[in-house]
mmCIF file of C-alpha atoms in Angstrom:
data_model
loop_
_atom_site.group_PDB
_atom_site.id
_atom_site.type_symbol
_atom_site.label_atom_id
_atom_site.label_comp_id
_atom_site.label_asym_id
_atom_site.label_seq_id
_atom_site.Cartn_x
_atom_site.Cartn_y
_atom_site.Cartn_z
ATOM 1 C CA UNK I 102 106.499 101.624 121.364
ATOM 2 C CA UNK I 103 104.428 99.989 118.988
ATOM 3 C CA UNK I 104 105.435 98.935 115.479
ATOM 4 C CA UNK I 105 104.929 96.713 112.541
ATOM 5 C CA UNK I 106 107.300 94.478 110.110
ATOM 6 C CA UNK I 107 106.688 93.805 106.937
ATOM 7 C CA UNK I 108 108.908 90.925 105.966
ATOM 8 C CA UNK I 109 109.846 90.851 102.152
ATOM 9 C CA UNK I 110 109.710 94.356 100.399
ATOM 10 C CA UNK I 111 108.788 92.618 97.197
ATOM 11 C CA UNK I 112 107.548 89.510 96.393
ATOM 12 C CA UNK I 113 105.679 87.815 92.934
ATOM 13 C CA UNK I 114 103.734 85.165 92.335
ATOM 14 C CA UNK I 115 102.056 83.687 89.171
ATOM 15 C CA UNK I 116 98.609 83.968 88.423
ATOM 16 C CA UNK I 117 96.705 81.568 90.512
ATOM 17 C CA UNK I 118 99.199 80.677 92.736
ATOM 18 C CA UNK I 119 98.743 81.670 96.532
ATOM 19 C CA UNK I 120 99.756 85.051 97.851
ATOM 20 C CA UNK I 121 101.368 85.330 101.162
ATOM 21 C CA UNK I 122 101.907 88.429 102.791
ATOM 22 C CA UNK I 123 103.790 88.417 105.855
ATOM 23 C CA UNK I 124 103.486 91.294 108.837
ATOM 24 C CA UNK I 125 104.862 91.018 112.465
ATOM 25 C CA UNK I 126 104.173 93.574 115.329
ATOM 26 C CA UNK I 127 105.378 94.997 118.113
ATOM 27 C CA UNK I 128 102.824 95.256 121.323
ATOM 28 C CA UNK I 129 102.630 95.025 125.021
ATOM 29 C CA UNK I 130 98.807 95.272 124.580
ATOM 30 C CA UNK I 131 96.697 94.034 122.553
ATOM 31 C CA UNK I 132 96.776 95.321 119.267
ATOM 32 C CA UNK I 133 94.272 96.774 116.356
ATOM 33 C CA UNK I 134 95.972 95.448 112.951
ATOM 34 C CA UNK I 135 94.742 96.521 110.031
ATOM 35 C CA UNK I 136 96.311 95.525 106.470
ATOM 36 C CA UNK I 137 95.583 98.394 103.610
ATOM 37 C CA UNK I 138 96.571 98.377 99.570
ATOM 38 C CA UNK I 139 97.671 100.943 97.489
ATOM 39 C CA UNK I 140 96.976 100.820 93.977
ATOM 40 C CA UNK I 141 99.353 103.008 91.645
ATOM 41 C CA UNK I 142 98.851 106.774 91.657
ATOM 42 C CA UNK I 143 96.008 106.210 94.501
ATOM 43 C CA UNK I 144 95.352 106.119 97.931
ATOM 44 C CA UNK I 145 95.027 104.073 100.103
ATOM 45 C CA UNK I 146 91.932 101.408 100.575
ATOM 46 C CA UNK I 147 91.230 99.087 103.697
ATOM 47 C CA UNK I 148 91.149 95.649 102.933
ATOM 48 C CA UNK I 149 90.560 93.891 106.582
ATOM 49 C CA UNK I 150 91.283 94.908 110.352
ATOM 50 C CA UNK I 151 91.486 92.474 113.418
ATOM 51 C CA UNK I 152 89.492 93.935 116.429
ATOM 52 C CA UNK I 153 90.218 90.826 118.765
ATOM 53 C CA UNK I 154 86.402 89.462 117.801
ATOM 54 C CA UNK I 155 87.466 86.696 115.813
ATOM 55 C CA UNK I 156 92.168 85.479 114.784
ATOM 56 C CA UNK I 157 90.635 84.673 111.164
ATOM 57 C CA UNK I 158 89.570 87.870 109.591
ATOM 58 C CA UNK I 159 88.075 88.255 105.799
ATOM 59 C CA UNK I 160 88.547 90.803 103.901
ATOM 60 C CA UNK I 161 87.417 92.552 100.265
ATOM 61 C CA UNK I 162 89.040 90.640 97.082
ATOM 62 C CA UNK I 163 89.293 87.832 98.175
ATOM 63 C CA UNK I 164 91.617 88.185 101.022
ATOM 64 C CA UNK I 165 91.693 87.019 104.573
ATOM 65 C CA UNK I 166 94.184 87.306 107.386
ATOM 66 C CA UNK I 167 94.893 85.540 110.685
ATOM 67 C CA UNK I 168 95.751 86.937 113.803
ATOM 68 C CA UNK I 169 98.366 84.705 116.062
ATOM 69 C CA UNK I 170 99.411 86.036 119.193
ATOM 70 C CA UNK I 171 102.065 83.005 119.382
ATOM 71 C CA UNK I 172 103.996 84.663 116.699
ATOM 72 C CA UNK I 173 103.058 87.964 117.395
ATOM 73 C CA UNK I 174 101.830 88.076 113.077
ATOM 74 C CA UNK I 175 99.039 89.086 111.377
ATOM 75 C CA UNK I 176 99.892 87.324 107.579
ATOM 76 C CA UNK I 177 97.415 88.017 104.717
ATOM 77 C CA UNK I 178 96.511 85.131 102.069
ATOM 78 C CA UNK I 179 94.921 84.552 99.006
ATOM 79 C CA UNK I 180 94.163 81.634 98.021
ATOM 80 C CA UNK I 181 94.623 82.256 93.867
ATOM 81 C CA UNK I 182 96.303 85.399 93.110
ATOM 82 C CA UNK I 183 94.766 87.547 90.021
ATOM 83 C CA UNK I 184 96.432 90.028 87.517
ATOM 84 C CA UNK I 185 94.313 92.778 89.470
ATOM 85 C CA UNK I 186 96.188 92.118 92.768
ATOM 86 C CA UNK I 187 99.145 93.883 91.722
ATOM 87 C CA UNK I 188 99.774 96.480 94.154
ATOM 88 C CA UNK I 189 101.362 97.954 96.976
ATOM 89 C CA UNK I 190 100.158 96.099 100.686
ATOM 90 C CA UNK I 191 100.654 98.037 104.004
ATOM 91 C CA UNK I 192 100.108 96.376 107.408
ATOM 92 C CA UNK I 193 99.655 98.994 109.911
ATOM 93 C CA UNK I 194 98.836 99.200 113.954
ATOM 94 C CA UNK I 195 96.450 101.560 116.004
ATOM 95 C CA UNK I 196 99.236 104.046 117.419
ATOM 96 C CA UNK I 197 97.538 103.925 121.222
ATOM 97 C CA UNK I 198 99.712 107.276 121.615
ATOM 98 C CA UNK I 199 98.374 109.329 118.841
ATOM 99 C CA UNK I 200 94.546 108.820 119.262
ATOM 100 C CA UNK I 201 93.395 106.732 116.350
ATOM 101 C CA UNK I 202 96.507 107.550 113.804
ATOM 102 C CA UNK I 203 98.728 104.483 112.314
ATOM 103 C CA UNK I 204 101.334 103.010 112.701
ATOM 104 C CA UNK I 205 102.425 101.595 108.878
ATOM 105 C CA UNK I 206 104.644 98.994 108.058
ATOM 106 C CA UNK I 207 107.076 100.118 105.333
ATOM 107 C CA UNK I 208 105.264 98.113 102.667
ATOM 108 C CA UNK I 209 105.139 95.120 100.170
ATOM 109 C CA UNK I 210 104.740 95.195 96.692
ATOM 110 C CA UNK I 211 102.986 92.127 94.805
ATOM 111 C CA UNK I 212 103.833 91.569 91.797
ATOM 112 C CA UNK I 213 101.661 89.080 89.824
ATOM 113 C CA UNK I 214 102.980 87.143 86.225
ATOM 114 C CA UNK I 215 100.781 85.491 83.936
ATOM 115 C CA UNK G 834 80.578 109.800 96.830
ATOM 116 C CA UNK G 835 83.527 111.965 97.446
ATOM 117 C CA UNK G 836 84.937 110.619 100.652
ATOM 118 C CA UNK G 837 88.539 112.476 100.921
ATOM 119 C CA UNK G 838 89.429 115.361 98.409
ATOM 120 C CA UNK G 839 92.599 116.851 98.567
ATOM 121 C CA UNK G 840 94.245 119.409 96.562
ATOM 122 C CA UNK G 841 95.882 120.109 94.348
ATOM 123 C CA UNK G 842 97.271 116.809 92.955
ATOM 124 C CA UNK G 843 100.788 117.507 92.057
ATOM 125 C CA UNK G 844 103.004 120.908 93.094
ATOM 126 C CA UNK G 845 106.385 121.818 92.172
ATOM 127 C CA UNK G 846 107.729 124.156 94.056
ATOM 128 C CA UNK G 847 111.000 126.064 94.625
ATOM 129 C CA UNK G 848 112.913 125.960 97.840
ATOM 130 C CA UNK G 849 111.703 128.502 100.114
ATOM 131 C CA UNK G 850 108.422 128.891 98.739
ATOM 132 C CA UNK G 851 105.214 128.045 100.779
ATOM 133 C CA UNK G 852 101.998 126.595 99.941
ATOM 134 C CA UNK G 853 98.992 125.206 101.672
ATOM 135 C CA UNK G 854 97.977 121.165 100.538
ATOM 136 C CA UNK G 855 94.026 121.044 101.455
ATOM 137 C CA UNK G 856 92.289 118.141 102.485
ATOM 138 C CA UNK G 857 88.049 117.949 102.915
ATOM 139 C CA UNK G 858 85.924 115.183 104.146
ATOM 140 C CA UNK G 859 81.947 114.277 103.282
ATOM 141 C CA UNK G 860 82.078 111.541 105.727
ATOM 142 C CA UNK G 861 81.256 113.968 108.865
ATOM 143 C CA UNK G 862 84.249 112.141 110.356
ATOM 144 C CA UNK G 863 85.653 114.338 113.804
ATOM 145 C CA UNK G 864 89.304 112.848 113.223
ATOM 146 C CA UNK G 865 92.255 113.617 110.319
ATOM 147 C CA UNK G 866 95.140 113.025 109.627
ATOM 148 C CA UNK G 867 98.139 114.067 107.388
ATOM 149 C CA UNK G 868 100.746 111.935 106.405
ATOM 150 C CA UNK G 869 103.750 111.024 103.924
ATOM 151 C CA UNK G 870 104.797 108.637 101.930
ATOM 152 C CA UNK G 871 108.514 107.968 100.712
ATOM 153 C CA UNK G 872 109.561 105.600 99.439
ATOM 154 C CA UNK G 873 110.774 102.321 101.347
ATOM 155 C CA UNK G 874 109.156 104.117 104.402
ATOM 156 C CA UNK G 875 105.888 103.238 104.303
ATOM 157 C CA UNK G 876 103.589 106.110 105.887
ATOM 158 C CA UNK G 877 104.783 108.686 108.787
ATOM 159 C CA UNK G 878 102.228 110.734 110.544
ATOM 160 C CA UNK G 879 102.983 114.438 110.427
ATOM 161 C CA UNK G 880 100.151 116.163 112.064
ATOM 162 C CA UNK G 881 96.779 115.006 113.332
ATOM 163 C CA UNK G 882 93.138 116.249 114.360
ATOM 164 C CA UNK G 883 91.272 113.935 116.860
ATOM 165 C CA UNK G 884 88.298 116.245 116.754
ATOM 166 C CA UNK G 885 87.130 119.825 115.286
ATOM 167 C CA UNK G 886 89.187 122.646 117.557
ATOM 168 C CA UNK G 887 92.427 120.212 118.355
ATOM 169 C CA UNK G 888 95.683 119.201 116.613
ATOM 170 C CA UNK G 889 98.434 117.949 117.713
ATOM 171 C CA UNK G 890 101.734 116.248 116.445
ATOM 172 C CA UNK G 891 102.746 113.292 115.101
ATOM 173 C CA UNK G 892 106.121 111.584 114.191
ATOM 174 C CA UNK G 893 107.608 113.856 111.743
ATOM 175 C CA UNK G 894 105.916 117.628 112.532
ATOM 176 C CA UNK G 895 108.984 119.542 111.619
ATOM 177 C CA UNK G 896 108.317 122.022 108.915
ATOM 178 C CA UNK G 897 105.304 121.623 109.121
ATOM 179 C CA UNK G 898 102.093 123.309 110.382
ATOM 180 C CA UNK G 899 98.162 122.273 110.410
ATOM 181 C CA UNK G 900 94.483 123.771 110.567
ATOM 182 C CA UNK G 901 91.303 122.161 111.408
ATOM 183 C CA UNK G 902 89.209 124.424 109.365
ATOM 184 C CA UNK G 903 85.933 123.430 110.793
ATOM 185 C CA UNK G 904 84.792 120.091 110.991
ATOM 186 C CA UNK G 905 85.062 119.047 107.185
ATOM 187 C CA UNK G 906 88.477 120.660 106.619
ATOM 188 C CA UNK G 907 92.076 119.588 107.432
ATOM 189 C CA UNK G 908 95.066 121.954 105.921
ATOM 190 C CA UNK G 909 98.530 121.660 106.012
ATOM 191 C CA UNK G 910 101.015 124.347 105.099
ATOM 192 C CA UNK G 911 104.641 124.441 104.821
ATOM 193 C CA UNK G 912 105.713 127.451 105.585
ATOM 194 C CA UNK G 913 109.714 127.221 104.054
ATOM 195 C CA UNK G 914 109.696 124.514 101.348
ATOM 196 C CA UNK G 915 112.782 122.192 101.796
ATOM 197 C CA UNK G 916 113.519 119.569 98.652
ATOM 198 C CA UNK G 917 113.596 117.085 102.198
ATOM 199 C CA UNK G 918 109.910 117.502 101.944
ATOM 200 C CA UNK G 919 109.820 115.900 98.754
ATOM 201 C CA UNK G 920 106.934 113.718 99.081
ATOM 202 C CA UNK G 921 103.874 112.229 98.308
ATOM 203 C CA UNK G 922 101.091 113.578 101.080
ATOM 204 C CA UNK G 923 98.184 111.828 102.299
ATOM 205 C CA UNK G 924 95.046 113.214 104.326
ATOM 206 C CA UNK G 925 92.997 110.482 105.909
ATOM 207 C CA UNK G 926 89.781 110.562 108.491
ATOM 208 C CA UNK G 927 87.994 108.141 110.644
ATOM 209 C CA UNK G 928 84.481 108.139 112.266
ATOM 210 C CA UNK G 929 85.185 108.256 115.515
ATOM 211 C CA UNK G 930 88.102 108.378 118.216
ATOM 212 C CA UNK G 931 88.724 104.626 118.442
ATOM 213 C CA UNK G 932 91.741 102.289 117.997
ATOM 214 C CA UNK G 933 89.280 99.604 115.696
ATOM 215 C CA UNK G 934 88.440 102.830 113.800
ATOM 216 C CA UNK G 935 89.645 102.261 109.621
ATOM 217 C CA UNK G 936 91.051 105.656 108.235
ATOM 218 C CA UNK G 937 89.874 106.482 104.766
ATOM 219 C CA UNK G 938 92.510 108.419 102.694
ATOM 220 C CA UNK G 939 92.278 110.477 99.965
ATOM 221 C CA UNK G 940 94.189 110.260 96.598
ATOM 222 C CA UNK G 941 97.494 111.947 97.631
ATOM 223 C CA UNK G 942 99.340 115.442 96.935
ATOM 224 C CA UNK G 943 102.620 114.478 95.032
ATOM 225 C CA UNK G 944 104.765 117.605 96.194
ATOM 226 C CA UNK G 945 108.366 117.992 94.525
ATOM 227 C CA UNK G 946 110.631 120.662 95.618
ATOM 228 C CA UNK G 947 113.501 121.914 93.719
#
């Protein structure tokens, strides 16, 4: 079965400093990985995906994540982290058993600090 | 520019009760989806729609039941409120059937049961 690990529940940086997200998944195929973020009291809003067309994907904001089949992660940057980053990040993985639904990752929450 | 609507926003409810959350797409998208959201947990698929006229279960169904109105519409109903359910709900769509397909979710049904 396929899955996803989100490694850190929490984790705060200043502002400016790099943000590192870190996800990890589970496939014997190869997968669709998509990383979302939640803002408080909203849904959720796709920030990249990885459809195998290119490991070094860019996203909205600023953000950009890298596909390594190596490690078997899928870890989203930034290079300089601003106040308005501060939410909740979900890495998630095409469920190839449930036609097009996710798979989530149980989630990381950035915190950013002037 | 719409996207997802669902309603209502926030429900109390006492334990036994029923109620229907509804969800509506602009997008002319043929899949939806419902899910939850507890905390620590990440998202869990309850139900989903891969196009108008099908449904059919996801990773946490129990208690749960689902109607694909007509194309646009996505409902789901619990029929015997348990304080278990206590949850924030998300509906989500996508284009297409597709494993590279993004979802796009509406704002959420926060749903407490006493």
């Amino acid at each position: 079965a396929q899955s996803v690990t989100q490694l850190g529940s929490h984790v705060s940086v200043s502002e400016g400093a790099l943000v590192l997200l870190r996800c990890n998944y589970s496939s014997s195929v190869p997968p669709y990985l998509f990383w979302y973020v939640q803002y408080p009291n909203q849904g959720l809003q796709l920030l990249l995906k990885y459809t195998s067309a290119a490991t070094l994907v860019k996203g909205i904001n600023g953000f950009e994540a890298e596909f390594k089949k190596s490690e078997t992660s899928f870890h989203l940057t930034k290079p300089s982290a601003h106040m308005s980053d501060a939410a909740e990040y979900f890495c998630a993985v095409s469920d190839r058993q449930a036609g097009t639904a996710l798979i989530f990752g149980k989630g990381t929450t950035l915190s950013v600090s002037s | 520019n719409a996207g997802v609507t669902q309603t209502p926003k926030f429900q109390v409810l006492k334990t036994g009760q029923s109620m229907t959350l509804q969800c509506a797409q602009d997008m002319n998208h043929n899949s939806m989806y419902w899910y939850r959201q507890d905390p620590g947990m990440g998202l869990r698929l309850i139900y989903y729609s891969a196009s108008e006229g099908t449904t059919d279960k996801g990773e946490v169904p129990n208690g749960y039941n689902v109607s694909r109105l007509n194309k646009r519409e996505f409902s789901l109903r619990l029929e015997s409120a348990a304080p278990s359910q206590t949850s924030v709900y998300f509906c989500a769509s996508s284009e297409q059937t597709g494993l590279n397909q993004p979802q796009h979710f509406g704002d959420g049904t926060r749903l407490s049961i006493l």
